[in-house]
mmCIF file of C-alpha atoms in Angstrom:
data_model
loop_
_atom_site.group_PDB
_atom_site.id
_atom_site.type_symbol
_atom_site.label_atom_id
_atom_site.label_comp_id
_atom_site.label_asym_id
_atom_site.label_seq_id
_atom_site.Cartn_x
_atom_site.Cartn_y
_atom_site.Cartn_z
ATOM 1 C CA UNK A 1 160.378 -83.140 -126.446
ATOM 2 C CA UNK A 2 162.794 -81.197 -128.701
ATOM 3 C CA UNK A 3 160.414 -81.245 -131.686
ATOM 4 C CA UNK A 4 157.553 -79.880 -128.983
ATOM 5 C CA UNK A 5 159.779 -76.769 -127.921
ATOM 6 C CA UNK A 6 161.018 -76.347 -130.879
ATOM 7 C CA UNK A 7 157.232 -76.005 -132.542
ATOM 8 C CA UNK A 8 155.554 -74.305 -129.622
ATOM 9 C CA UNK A 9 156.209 -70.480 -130.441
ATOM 10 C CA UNK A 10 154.403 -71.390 -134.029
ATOM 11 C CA UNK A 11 151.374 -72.933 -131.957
ATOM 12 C CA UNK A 12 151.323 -69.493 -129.674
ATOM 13 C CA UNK A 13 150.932 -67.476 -133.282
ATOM 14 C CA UNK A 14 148.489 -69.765 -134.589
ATOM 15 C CA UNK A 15 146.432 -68.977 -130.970
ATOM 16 C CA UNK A 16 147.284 -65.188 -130.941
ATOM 17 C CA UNK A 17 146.177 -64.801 -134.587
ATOM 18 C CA UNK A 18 143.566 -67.648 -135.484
ATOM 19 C CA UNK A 19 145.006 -68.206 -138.570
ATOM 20 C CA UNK A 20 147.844 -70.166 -140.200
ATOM 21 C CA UNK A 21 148.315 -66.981 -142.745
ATOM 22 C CA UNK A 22 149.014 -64.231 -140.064
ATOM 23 C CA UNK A 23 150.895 -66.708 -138.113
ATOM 24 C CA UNK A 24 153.064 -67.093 -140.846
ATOM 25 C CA UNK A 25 153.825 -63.458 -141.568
ATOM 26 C CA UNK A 26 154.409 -63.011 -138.209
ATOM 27 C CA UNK A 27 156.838 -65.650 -137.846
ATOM 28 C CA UNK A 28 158.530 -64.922 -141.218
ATOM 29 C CA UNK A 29 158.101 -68.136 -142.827
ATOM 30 C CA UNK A 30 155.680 -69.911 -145.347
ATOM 31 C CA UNK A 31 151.935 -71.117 -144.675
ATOM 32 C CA UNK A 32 153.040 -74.677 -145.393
ATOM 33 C CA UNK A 33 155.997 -74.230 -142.718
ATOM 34 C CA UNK A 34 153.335 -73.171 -140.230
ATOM 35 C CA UNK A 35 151.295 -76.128 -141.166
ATOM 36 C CA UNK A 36 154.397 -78.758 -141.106
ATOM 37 C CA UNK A 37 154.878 -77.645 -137.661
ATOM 38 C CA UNK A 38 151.618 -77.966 -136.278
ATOM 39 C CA UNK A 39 151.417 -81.501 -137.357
ATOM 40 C CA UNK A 40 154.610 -82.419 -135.960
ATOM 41 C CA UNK A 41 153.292 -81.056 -132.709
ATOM 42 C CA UNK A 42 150.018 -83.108 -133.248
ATOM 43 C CA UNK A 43 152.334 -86.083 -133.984
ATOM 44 C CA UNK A 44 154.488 -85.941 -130.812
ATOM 45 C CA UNK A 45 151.434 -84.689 -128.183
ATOM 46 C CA UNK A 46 149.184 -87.600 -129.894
ATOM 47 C CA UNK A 47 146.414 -85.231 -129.781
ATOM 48 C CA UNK A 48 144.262 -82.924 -132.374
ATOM 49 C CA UNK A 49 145.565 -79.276 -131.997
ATOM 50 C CA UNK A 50 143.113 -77.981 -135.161
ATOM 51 C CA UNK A 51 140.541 -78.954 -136.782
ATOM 52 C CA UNK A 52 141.010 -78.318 -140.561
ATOM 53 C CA UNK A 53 138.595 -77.910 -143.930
ATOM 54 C CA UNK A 54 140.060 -76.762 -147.199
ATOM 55 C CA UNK A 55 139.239 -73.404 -146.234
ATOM 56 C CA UNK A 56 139.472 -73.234 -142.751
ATOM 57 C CA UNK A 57 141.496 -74.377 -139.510
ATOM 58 C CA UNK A 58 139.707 -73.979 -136.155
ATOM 59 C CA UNK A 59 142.130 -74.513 -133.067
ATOM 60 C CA UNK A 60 141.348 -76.763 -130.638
ATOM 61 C CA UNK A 61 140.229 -76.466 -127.028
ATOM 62 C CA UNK A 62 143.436 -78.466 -126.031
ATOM 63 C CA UNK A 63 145.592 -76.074 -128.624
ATOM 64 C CA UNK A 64 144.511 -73.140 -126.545
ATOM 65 C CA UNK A 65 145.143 -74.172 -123.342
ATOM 66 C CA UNK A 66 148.751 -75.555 -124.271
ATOM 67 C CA UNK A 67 149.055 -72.573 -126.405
ATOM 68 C CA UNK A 68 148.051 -70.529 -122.940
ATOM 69 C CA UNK A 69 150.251 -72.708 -120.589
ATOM 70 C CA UNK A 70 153.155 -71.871 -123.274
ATOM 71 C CA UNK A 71 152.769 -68.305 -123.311
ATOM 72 C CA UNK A 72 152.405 -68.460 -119.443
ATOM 73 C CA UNK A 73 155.987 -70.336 -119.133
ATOM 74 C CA UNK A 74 157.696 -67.759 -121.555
ATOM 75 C CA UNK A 75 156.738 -64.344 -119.510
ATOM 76 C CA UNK A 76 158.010 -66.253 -116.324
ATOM 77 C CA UNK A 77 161.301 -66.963 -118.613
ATOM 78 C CA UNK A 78 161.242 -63.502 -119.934
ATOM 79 C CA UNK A 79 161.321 -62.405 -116.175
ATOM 80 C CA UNK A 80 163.256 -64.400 -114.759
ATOM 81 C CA UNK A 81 166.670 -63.951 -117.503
ATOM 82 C CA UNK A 82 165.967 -60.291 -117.185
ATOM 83 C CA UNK A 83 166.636 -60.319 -113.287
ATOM 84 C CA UNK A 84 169.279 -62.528 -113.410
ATOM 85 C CA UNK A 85 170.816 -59.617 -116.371
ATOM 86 C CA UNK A 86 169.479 -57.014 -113.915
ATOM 87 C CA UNK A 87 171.691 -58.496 -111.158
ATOM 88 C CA UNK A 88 174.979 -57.845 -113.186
ATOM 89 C CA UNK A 89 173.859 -54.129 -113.107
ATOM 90 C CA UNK A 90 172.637 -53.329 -116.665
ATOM 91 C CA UNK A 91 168.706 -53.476 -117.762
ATOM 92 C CA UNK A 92 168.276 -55.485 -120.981
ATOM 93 C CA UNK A 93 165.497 -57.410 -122.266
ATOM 94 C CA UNK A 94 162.401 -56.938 -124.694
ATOM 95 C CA UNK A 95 159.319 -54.473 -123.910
ATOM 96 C CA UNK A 96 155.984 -54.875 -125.322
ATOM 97 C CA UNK A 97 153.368 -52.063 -124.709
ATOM 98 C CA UNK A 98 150.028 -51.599 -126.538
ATOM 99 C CA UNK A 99 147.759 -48.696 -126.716
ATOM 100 C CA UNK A 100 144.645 -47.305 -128.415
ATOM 101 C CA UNK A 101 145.271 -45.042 -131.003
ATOM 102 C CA UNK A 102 145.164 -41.464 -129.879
ATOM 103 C CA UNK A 103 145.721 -42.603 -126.903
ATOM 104 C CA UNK A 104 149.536 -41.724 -126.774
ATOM 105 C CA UNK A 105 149.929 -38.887 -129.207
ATOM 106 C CA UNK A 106 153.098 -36.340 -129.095
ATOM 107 C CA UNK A 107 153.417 -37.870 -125.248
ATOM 108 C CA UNK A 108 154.484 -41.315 -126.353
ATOM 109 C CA UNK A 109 157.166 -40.337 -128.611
ATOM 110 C CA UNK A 110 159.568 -38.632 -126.246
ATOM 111 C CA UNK A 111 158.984 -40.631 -123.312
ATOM 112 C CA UNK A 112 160.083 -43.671 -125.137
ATOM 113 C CA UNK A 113 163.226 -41.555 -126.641
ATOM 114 C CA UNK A 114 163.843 -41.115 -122.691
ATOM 115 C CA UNK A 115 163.601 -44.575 -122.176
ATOM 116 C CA UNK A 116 166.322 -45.587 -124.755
ATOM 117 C CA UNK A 117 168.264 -42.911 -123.878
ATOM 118 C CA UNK A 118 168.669 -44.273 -120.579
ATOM 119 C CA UNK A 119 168.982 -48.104 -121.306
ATOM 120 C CA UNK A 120 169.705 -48.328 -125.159
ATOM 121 C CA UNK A 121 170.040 -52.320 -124.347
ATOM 122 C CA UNK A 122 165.724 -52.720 -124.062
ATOM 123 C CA UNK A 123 164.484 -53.019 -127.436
ATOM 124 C CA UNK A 124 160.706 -51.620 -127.323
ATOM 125 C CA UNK A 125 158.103 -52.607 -129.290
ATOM 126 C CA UNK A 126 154.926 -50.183 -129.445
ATOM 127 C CA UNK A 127 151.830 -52.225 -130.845
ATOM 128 C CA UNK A 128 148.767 -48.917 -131.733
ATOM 129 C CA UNK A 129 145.355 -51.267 -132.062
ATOM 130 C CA UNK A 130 141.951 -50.875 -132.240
ATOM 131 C CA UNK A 131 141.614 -54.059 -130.092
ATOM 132 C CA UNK A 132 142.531 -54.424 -126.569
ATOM 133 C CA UNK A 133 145.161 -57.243 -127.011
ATOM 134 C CA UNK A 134 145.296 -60.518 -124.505
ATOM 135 C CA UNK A 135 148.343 -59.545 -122.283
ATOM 136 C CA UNK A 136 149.338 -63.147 -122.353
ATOM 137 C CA UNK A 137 148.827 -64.718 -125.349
ATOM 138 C CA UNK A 138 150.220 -61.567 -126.979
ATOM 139 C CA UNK A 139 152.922 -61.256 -125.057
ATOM 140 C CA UNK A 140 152.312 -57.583 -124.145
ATOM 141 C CA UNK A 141 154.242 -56.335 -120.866
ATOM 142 C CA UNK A 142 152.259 -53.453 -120.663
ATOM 143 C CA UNK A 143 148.759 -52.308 -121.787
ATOM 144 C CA UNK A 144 147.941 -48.191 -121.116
ATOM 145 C CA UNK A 145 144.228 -47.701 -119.917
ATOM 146 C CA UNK A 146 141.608 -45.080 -119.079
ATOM 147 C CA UNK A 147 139.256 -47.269 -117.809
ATOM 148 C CA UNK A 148 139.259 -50.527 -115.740
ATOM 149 C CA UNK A 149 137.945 -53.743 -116.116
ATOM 150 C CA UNK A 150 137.321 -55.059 -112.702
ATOM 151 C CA UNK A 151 136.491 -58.646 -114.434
ATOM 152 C CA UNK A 152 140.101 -58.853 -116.015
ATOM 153 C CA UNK A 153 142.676 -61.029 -113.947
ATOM 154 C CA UNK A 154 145.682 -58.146 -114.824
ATOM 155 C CA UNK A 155 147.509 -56.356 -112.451
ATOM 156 C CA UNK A 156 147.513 -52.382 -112.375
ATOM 157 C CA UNK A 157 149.630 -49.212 -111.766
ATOM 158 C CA UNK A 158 148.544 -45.583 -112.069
ATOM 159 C CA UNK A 159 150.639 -43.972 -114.744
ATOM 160 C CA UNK A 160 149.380 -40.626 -113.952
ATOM 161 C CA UNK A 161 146.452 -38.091 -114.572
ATOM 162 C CA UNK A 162 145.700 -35.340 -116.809
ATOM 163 C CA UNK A 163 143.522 -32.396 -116.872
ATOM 164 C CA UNK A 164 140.584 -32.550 -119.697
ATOM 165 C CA UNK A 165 139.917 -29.386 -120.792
ATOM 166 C CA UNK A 166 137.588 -27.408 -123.450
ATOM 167 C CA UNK A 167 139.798 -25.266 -125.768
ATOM 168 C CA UNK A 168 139.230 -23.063 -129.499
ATOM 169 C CA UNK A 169 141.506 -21.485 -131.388
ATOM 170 C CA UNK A 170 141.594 -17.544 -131.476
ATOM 171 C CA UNK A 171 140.271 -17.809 -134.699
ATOM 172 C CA UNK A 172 137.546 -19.185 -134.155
ATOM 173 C CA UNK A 173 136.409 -17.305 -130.888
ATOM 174 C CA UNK A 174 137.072 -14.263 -132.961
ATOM 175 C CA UNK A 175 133.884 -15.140 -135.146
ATOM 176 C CA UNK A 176 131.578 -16.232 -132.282
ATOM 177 C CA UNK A 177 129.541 -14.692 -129.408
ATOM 178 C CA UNK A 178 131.814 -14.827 -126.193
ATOM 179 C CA UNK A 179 131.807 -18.380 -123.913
ATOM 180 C CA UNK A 180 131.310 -16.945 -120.892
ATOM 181 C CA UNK A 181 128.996 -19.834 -119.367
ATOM 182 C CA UNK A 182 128.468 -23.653 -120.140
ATOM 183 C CA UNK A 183 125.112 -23.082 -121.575
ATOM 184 C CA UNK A 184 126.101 -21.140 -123.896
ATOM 185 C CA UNK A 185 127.880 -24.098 -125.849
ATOM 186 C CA UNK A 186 124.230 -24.385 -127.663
ATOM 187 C CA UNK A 187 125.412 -21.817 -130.024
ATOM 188 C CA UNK A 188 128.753 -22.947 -131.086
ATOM 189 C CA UNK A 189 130.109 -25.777 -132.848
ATOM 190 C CA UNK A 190 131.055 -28.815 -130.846
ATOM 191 C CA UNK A 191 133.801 -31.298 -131.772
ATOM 192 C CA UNK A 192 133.315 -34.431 -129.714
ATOM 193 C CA UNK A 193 135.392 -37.416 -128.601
ATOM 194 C CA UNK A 194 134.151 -40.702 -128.516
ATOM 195 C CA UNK A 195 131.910 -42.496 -130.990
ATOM 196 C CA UNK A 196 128.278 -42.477 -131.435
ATOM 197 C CA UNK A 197 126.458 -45.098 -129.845
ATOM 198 C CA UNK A 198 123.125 -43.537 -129.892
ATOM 199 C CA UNK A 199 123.510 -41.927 -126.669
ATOM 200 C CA UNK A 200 123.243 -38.235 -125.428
ATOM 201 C CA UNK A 201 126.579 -36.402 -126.060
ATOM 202 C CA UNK A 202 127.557 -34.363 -122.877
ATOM 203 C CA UNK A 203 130.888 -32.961 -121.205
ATOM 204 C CA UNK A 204 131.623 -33.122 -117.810
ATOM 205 C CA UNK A 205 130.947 -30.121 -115.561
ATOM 206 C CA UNK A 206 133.635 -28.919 -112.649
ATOM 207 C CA UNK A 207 130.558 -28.882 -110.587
ATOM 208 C CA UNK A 208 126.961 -30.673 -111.098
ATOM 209 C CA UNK A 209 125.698 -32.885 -113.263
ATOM 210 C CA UNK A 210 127.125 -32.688 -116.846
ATOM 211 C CA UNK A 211 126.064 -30.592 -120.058
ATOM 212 C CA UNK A 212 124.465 -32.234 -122.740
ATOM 213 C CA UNK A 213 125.769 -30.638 -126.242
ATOM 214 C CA UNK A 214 124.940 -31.153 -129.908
ATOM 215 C CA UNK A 215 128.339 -32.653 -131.962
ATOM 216 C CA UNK A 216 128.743 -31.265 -135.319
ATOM 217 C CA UNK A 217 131.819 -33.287 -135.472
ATOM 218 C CA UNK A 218 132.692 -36.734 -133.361
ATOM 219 C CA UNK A 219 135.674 -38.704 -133.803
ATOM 220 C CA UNK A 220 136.877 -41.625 -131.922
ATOM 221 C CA UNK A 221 140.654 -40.042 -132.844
ATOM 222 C CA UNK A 222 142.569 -37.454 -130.543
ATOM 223 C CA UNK A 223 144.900 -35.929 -133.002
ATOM 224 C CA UNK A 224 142.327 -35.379 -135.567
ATOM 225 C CA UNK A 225 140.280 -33.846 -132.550
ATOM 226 C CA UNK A 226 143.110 -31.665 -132.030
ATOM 227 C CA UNK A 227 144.033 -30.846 -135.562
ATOM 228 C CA UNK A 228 140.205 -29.628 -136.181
ATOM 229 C CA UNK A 229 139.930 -26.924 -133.097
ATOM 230 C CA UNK A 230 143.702 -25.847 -134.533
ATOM 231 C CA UNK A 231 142.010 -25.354 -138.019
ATOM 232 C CA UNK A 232 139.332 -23.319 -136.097
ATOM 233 C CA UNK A 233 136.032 -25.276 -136.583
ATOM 234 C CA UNK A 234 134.799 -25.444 -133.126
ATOM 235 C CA UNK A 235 135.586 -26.231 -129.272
ATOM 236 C CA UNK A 236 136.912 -29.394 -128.301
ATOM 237 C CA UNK A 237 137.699 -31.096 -124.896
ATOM 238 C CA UNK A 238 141.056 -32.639 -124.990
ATOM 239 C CA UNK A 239 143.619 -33.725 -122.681
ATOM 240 C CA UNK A 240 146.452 -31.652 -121.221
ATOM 241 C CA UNK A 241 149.225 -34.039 -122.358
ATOM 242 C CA UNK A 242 148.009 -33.505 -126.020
ATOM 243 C CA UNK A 243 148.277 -29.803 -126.023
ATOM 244 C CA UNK A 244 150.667 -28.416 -123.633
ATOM 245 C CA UNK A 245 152.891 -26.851 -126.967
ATOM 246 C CA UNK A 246 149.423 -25.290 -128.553
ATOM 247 C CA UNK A 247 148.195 -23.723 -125.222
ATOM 248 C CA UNK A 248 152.082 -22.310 -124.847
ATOM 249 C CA UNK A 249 152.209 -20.699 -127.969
ATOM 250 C CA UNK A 250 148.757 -19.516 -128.321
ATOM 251 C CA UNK A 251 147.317 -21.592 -130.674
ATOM 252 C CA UNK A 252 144.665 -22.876 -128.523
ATOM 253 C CA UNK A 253 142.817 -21.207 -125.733
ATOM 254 C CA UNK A 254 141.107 -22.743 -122.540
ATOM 255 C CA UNK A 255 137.916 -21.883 -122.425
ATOM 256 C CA UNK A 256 134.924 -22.112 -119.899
ATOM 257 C CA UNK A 257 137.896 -23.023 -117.380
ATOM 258 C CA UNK A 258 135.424 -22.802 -114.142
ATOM 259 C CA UNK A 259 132.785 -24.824 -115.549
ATOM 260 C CA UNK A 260 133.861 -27.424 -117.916
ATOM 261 C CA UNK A 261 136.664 -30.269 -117.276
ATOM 262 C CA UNK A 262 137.407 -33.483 -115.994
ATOM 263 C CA UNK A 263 140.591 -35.661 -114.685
ATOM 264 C CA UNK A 264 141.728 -38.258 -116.910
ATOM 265 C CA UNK A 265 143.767 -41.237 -115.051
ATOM 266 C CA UNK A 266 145.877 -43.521 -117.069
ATOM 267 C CA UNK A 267 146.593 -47.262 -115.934
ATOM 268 C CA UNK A 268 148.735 -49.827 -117.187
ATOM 269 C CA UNK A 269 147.575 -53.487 -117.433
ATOM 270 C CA UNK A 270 150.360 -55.879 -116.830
ATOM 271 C CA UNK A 271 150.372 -59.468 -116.039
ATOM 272 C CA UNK A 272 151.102 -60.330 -112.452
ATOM 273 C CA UNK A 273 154.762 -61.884 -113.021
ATOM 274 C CA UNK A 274 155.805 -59.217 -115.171
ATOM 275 C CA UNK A 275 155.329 -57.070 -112.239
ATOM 276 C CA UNK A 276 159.096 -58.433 -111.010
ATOM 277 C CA UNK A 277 160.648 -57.383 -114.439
ATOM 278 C CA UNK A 278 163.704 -55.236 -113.894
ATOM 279 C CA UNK A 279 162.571 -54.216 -117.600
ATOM 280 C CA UNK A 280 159.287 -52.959 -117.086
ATOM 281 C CA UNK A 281 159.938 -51.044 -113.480
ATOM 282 C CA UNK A 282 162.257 -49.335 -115.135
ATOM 283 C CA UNK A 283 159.469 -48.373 -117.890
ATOM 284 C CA UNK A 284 157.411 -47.167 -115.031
ATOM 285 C CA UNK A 285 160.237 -45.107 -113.113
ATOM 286 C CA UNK A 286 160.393 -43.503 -116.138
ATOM 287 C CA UNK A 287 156.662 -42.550 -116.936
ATOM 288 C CA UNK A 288 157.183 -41.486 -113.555
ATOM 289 C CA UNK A 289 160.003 -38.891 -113.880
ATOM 290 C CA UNK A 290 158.292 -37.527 -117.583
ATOM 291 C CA UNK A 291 154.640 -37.081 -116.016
ATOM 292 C CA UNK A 292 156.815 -34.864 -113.437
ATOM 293 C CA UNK A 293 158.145 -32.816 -116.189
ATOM 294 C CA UNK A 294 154.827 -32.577 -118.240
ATOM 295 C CA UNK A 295 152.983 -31.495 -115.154
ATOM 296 C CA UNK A 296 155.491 -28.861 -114.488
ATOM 297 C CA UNK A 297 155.304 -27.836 -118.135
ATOM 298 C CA UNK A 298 151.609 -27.792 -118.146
ATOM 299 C CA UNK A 299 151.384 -25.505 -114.983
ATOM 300 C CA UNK A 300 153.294 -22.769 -116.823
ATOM 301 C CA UNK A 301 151.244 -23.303 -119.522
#
């Protein structure tokens, strides 16, 4: 039993990464350590946790599921030490959130500076990936979403909402025939959010169906959306969150505000037992408080 507990958190890398290479830079330690380990598990269980060529190592179907059941028995551990901590008054653990890149931007940054201020004793790690993570068998606490999978088994909380809106630099409006109406989007350049799946590219309308436009840019990256209407090559829809500070200061202008916009709601994805972690309510009382203060910052904007 000691060599089994002792082993497991080297089985849960092997199952979050598929290989014995990224489980060993993950863990810090050598390939062959990885592979001493797994054998010792195979040795006490008895049972085949990966099947194995020169090349290759395939995990098992009974490697998963103890790999799983592992990963399972840590968050309730996880939970459970950081209530009993919680109890004595302070808020202390480990805090695992993952997001898309873009997703975050300038938002992310000060929010989590908020959170440390107020409980330096939470060490946070912020994982930016292309691919939406398993909240278990990566360990994440809390996943930010703008759109819901009602097949996933997760838990959800609102984090908040934020205006979409269509904005241009001055310099570039100065150069172009006035936007006074949505149709008239056909004669300026479009920078577009998303990627291009062969689809029709449109933006949402206020009112009625939405707009189809004609990209001369698309990019499946908000910042670099940004950055391009700052350098003045064309409109862009973006979130409020992302340019609250350009809209201030004039560097960006809302445009078409009565016909073109949307409402953006962000969710995070947690897994059910994490939902009693002193750790991550306080992560959410905080989004709370700074989506207060963006909002009021984004009205005077």
């Amino acid at each position: 039993m000691e060599s089994l507990l002792a082993n497991l958190p080297t089985l849960m890398a092997l199952v979050r990464h598929g290989s014995v290479s990224a489980a060993a830079a993950e863990l810090g330690v050598p390939r062959s350590t990885v592979s001493r380990r797994l054998a010792r598990l195979e040795q006490e269980l008895g049972v085949v946790l990966a099947e194995r060529t020169t090349r290759t190592l395939k995990l098992t179907d009974a490697a998963r599921e103890l790999g799983g059941e592992s990963a399972a028995l840590l968050t309730k551990l996880r939970t459970t030490a950081e209530a009993i901590v919680a109890e004595a008054g302070k808020v202390k653990g480990r805090l695992r959130i993952a997001l898309a890149p873009g997703l975050g931007g300038p938002f992310i940054a000060p929010l989590i500076a908020s959170f440390h201020r107020r409980h330096p004793d939470v060490v946070v790690e912020l994982l930016v990936t292309e691919r939406q993570p398993h909240l278990l068998d990566d360990q994440i606490d809390a996943l930010a979403v703008t759109t819901l999978d009602p097949a996933l088994p997760w838990s959800r909380r609102s984090l908040g909402r934020t205006p979409a809106i269509a904005v241009a630099s001055p310099r570039y409006l100065r150069d172009r025939p006035a936007l006074t109406d949505a149709a008239a989007l056909d004669g300026h350049v479009v920078l577009w959010y998303g990627l291009n799946r062969g689809g029709t590219f449109t933006w949402p309308r206020l009112r009625g169906a939405p707009i189809p436009v004609r990209p001369a840019f698309v990019t499946n990256d908000l910042p670099t959306l940004r950055e391009m209407a700052l350098e003045g090559v064309g409109v862009a829809m973006l979130p409020m969150h992302l340019i609250v500070d350009e809209l201030a200061r004039g560097a960006l202008v809302h445009v078409l505000p009565k016909q073109i916009g949307a409402t953006i709601e962000f969710f995070a994805l947690f897994v059910p037992e994490r939902g009693k972690s002193p750790v991550l309510r306080a992560l959410f009382d905080e989004v709370s408080r700074y989506s207060a203060k963006l909002a009021a910052s984004a009205n005077k904007a």
